[in-house]
Short mmCIF file of C-alpha atoms in Angstrom, two decimals:
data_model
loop_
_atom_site.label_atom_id
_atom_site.label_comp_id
_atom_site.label_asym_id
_atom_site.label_seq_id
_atom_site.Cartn_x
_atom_site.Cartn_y
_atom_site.Cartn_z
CA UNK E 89 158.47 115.36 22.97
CA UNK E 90 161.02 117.36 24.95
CA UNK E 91 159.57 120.88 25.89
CA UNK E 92 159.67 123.51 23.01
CA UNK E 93 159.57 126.36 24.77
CA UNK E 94 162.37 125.57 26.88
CA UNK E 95 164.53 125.15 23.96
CA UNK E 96 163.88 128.70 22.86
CA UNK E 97 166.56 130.73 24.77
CA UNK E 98 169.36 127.95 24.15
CA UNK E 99 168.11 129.00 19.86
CA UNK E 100 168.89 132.02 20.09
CA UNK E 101 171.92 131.90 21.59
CA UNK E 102 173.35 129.77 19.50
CA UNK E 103 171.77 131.80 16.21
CA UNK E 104 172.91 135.02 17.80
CA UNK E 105 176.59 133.20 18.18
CA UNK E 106 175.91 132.04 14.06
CA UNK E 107 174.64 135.61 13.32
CA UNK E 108 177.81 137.42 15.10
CA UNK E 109 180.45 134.96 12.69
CA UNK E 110 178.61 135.81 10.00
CA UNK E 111 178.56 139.85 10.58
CA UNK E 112 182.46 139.83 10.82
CA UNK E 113 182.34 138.34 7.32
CA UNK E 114 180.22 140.35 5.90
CA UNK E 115 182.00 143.74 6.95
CA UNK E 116 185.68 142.62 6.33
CA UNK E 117 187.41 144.65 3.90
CA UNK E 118 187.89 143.56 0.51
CA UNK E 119 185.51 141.31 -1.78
CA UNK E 120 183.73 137.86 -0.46
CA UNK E 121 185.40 134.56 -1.38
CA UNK E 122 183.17 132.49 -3.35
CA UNK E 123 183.12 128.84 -4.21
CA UNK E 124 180.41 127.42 -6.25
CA UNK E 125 178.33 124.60 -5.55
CA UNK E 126 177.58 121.35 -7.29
CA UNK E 127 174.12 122.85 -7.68
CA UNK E 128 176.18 126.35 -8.67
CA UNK E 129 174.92 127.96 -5.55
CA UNK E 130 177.42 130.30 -4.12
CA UNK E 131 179.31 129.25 -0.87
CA UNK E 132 180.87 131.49 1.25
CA UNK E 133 182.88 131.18 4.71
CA UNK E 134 180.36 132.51 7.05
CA UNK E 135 177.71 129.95 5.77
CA UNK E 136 180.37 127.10 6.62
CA UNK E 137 181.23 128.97 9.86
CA UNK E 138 177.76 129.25 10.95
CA UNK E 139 177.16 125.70 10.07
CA UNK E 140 179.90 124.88 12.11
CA UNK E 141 178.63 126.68 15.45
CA UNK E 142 174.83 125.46 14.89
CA UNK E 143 175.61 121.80 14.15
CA UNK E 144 177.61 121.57 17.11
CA UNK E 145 175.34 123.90 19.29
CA UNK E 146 172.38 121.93 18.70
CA UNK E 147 173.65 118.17 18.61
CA UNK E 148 175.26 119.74 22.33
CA UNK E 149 171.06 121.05 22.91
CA UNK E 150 169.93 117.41 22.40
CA UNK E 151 172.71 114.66 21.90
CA UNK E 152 169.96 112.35 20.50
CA UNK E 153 168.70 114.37 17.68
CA UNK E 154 170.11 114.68 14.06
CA UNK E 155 170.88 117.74 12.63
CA UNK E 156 170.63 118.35 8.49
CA UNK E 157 172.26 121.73 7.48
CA UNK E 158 172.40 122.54 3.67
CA UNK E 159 175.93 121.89 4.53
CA UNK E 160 175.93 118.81 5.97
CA UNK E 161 177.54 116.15 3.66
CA UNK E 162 175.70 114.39 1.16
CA UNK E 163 176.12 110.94 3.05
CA UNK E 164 174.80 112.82 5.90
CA UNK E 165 171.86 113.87 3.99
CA UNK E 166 171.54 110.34 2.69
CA UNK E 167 170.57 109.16 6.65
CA UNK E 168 167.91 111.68 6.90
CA UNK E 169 164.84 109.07 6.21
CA UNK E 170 165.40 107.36 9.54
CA UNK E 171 164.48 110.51 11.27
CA UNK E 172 161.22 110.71 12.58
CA UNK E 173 162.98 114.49 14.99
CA UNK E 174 165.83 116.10 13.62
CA UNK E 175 167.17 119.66 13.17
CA UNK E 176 166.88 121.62 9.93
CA UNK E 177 169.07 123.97 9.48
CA UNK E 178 170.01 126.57 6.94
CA UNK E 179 173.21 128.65 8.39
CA UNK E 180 172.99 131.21 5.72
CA UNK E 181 170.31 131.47 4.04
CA UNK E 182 170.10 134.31 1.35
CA UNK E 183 174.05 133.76 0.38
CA UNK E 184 173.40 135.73 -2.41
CA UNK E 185 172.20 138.71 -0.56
CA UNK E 186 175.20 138.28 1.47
CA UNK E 187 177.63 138.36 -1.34
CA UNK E 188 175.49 141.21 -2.59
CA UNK E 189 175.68 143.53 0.00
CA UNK E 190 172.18 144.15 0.47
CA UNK E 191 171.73 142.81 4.16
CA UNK E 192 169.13 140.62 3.86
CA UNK E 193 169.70 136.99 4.81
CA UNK E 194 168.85 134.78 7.77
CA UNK E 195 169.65 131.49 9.99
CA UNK E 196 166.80 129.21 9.66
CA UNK E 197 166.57 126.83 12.30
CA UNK E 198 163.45 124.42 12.48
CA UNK E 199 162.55 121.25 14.68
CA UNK E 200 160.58 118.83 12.40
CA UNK E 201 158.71 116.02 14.23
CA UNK E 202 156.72 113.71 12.54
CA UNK E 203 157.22 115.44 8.65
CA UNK E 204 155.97 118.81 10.21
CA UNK E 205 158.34 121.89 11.67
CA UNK E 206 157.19 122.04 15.16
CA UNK E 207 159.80 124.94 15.97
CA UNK E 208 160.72 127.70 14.02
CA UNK E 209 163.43 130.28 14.39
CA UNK E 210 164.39 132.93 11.79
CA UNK E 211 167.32 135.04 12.92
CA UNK E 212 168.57 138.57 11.06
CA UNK E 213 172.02 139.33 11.90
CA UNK E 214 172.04 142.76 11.42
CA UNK E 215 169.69 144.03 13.00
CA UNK E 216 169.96 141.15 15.78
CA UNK E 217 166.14 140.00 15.29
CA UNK E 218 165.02 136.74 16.35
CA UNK E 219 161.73 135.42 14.53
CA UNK E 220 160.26 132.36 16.84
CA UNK E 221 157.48 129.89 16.15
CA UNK E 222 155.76 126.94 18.03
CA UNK E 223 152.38 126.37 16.64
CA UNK E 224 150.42 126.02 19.14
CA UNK E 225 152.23 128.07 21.52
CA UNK E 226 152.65 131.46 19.53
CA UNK E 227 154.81 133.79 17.52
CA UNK E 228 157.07 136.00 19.08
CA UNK E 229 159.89 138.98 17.36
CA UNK E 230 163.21 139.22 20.10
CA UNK E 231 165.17 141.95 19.79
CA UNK E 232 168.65 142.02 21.24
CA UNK E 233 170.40 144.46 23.35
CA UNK E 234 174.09 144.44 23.87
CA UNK E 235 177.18 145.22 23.17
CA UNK E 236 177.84 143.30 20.22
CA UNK E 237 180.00 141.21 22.28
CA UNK E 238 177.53 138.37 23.52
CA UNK E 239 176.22 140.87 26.68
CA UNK E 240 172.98 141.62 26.68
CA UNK E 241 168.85 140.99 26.57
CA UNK E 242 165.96 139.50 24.34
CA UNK E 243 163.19 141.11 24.59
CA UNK E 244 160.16 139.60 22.91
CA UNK E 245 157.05 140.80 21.47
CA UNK E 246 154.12 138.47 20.51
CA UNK E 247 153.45 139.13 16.66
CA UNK E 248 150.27 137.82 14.87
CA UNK E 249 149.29 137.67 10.55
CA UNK E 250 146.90 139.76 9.71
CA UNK E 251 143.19 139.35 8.38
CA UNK E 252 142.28 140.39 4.93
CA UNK E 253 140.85 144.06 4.94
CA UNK E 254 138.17 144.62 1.99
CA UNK E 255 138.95 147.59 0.22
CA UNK E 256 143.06 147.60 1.22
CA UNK E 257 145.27 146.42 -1.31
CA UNK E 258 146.36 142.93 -1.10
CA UNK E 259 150.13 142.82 0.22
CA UNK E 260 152.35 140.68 -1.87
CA UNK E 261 155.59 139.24 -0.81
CA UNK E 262 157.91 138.02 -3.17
CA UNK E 263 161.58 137.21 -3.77
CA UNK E 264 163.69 139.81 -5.01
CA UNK E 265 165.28 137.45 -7.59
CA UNK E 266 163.06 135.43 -8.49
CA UNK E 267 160.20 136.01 -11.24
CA UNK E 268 158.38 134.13 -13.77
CA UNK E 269 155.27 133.44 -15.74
CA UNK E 270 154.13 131.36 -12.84
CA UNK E 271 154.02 134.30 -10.84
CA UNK E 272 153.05 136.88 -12.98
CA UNK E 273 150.11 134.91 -13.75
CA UNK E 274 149.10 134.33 -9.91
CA UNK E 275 148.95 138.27 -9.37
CA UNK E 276 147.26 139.38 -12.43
CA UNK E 277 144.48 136.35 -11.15
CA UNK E 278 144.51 138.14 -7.72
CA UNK E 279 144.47 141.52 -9.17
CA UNK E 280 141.07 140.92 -10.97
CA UNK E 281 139.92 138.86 -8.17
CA UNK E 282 140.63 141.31 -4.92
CA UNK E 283 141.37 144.31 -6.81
CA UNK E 284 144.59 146.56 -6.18
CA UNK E 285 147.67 144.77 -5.64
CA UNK E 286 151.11 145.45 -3.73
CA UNK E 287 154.33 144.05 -4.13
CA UNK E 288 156.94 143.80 -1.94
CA UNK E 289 160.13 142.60 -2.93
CA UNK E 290 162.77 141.10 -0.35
CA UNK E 291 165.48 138.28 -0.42
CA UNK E 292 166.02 135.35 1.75
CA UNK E 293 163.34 133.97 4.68
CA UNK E 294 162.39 137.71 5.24
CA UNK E 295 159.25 137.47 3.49
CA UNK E 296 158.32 135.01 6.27
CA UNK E 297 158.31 137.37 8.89
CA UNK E 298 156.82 140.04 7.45
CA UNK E 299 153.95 138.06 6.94
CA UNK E 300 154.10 136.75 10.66
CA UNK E 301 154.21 140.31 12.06
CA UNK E 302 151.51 141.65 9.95
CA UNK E 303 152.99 143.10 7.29
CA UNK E 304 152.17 141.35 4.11
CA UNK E 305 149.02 139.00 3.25
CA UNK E 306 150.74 136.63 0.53
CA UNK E 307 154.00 134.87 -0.47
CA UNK E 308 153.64 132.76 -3.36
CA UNK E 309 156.84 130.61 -4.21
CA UNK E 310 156.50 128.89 -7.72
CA UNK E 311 160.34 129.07 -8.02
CA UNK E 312 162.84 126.09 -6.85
CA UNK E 313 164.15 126.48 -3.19
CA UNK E 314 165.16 123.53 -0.60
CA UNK E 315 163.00 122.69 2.80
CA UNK E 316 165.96 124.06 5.18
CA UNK E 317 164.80 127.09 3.15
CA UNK E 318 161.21 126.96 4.01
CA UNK E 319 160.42 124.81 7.11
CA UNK E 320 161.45 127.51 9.77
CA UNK E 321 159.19 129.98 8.03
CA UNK E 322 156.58 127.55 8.12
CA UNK E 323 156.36 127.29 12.08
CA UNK E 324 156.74 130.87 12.82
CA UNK E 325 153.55 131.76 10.10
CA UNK E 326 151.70 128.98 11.43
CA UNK E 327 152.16 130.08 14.99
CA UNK E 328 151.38 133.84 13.87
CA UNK E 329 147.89 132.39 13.00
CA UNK E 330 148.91 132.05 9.33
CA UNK E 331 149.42 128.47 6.88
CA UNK E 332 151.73 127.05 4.42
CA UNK E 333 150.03 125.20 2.36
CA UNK E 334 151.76 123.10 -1.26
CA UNK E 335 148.97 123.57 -4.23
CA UNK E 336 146.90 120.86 -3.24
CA UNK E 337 146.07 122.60 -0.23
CA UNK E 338 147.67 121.18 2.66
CA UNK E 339 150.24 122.00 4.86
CA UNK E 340 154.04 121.18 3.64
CA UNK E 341 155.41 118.59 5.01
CA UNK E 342 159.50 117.18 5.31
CA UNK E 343 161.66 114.61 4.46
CA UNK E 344 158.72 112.78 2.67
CA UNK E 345 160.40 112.47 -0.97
CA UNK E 346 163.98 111.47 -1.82
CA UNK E 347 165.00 115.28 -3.22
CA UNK E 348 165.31 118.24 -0.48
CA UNK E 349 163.85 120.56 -2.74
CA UNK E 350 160.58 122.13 -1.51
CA UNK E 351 157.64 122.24 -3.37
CA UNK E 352 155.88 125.45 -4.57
CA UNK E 353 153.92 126.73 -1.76
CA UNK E 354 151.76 129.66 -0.74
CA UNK E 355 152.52 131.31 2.15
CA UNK E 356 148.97 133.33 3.88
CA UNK E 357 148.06 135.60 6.45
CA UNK E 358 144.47 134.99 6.66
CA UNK E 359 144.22 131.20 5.65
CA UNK E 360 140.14 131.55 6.66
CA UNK E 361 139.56 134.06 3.72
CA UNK E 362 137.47 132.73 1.15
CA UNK E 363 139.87 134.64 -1.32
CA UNK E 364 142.52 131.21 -0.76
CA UNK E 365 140.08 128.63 -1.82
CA UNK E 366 139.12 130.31 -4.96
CA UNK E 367 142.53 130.84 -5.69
CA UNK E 368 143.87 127.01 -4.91
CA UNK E 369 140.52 126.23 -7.03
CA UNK E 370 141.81 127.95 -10.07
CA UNK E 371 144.85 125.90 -10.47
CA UNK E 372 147.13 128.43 -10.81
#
């Protein structure tokens, strides 16, 4: 296995170079062009733009390893069982958001070796925030300074989850657009089992790294989403100390079944709580 670490600067350069083609989209005058998907998923030109720069940036990282975008062609996709390392990539991930104006969507880029995402890197364009997991190694938030033209620093900060405070409300994460009875069910089961509740509502791979840097305790996702969408997320909150963990308990794992949808997973802070095991145990 080729060392992590020293992949991390190469990342973010190439996810800062994603991020800037996606910023001059998003502030262009006039309305976004957008196509719809087979799925009916919008698609816009900065996610094929940013596809473009991180397919090409990575397979130029490591010539030997695949890399699987959520743009990459369906024959593409097709290959992706004779993988054991490969890229997963989302270029844009929160399209909607984009389209929406709200600011909040990400490039999710994740190393999976062996089924499991062994490097994680969530990057906000806006801001210019860089979200990086290696489990095992640590969780760390870069924030650039520059010019905006490619000049400038990361500097990193070491982030960790949080543990469970009796008595504080229990932080949860969830998507802005997505609801259900699923859901609705899992926090009025929390709400009688830990007491008062908060919800925090935010689009795209952002609830990931709030929960990394210690700002949330729980992101449930009942609702259908894709691994590119997930795996990413899944290093850095491991690395922060946290898990990702499908309903049976165990951490997710990739390329495994013949769909790229994710399962439902639940996304925690303090994985050691007893709280998690009752709730897993109550089959919600």
């Amino acid at each position: 296995m080729t060392d992590l670490p020293a992949l991390v600067p190469a990342v973010l350069a190439l996810c800062h170079k994603a991020g800037d083609a996606i910023c001059h989209h998003y502030h262009a005058p006039g309305d976004v062009a957008v196509e719809s998907k087979h799925d009916d998923s919008p698609l816009t030109r900065a996610d094929l733009d940013s596809h473009v720069i991180l397919r090409d940036g990575l397979k130029e990282l490591l010539p030997q390893v695949p890399v699987l975008s959520e743009e990459s062609s369906a024959e593409h996709k097709a290959r992706r069982h004779d993988w054991p390392l490969y890229w997963l990539v989302d270029p844009l991930d929160g399209t909607k958001e984009f389209v929406a104006g709200t600011g909040e969507f990400t490039v999710n880029v994740a190393l999976i070796d062996g089924h499991r995402p062994v490097l994680g890197v969530l990057y906000q364009p806006l801001p210019r925030l860089a979200y990086v997991g290696i489990p095992g190694f640590g969780a760390h938030c870069y924030r650039f300074s520059g010019n905006g033209e490619g000049d400038g620093e990361w500097e990193a900060e070491s982030i960790h989850t949080r543990p469970l405070q009796a008595g504080a409300p229990l932080a949860i994460l969830a998507s802005r657009r997505h609801r259900g009875e699923r859901l609705q069910a899992a926090l009025a089961w929390l709400e009688q089992a830990w007491g008062t509740l908060e919800r925090h509502n935010s689009g795209s791979a952002l609830k990931f790294c709030d929960l990394a840097q210690g700002d949330g305790d729980f992101y449930p996702r009942y609702s259908p989403c894709c691994e590119w969408d997930v795996a990413a997320g899944q290093a850095l909150v491991e690395a922060a100390g946290g898990a990702v963990l499908g309903l049976d308990g165990k951490a997710l794992e990739y390329n495994r079944r013949d769909s790229l949808l994710s399962l439902p997973f639940l996304a925690i802070a303090d994985p050691g709580n007893a709280l998690w095991q009752r709730y897993l145990d109550s089959s919600l």
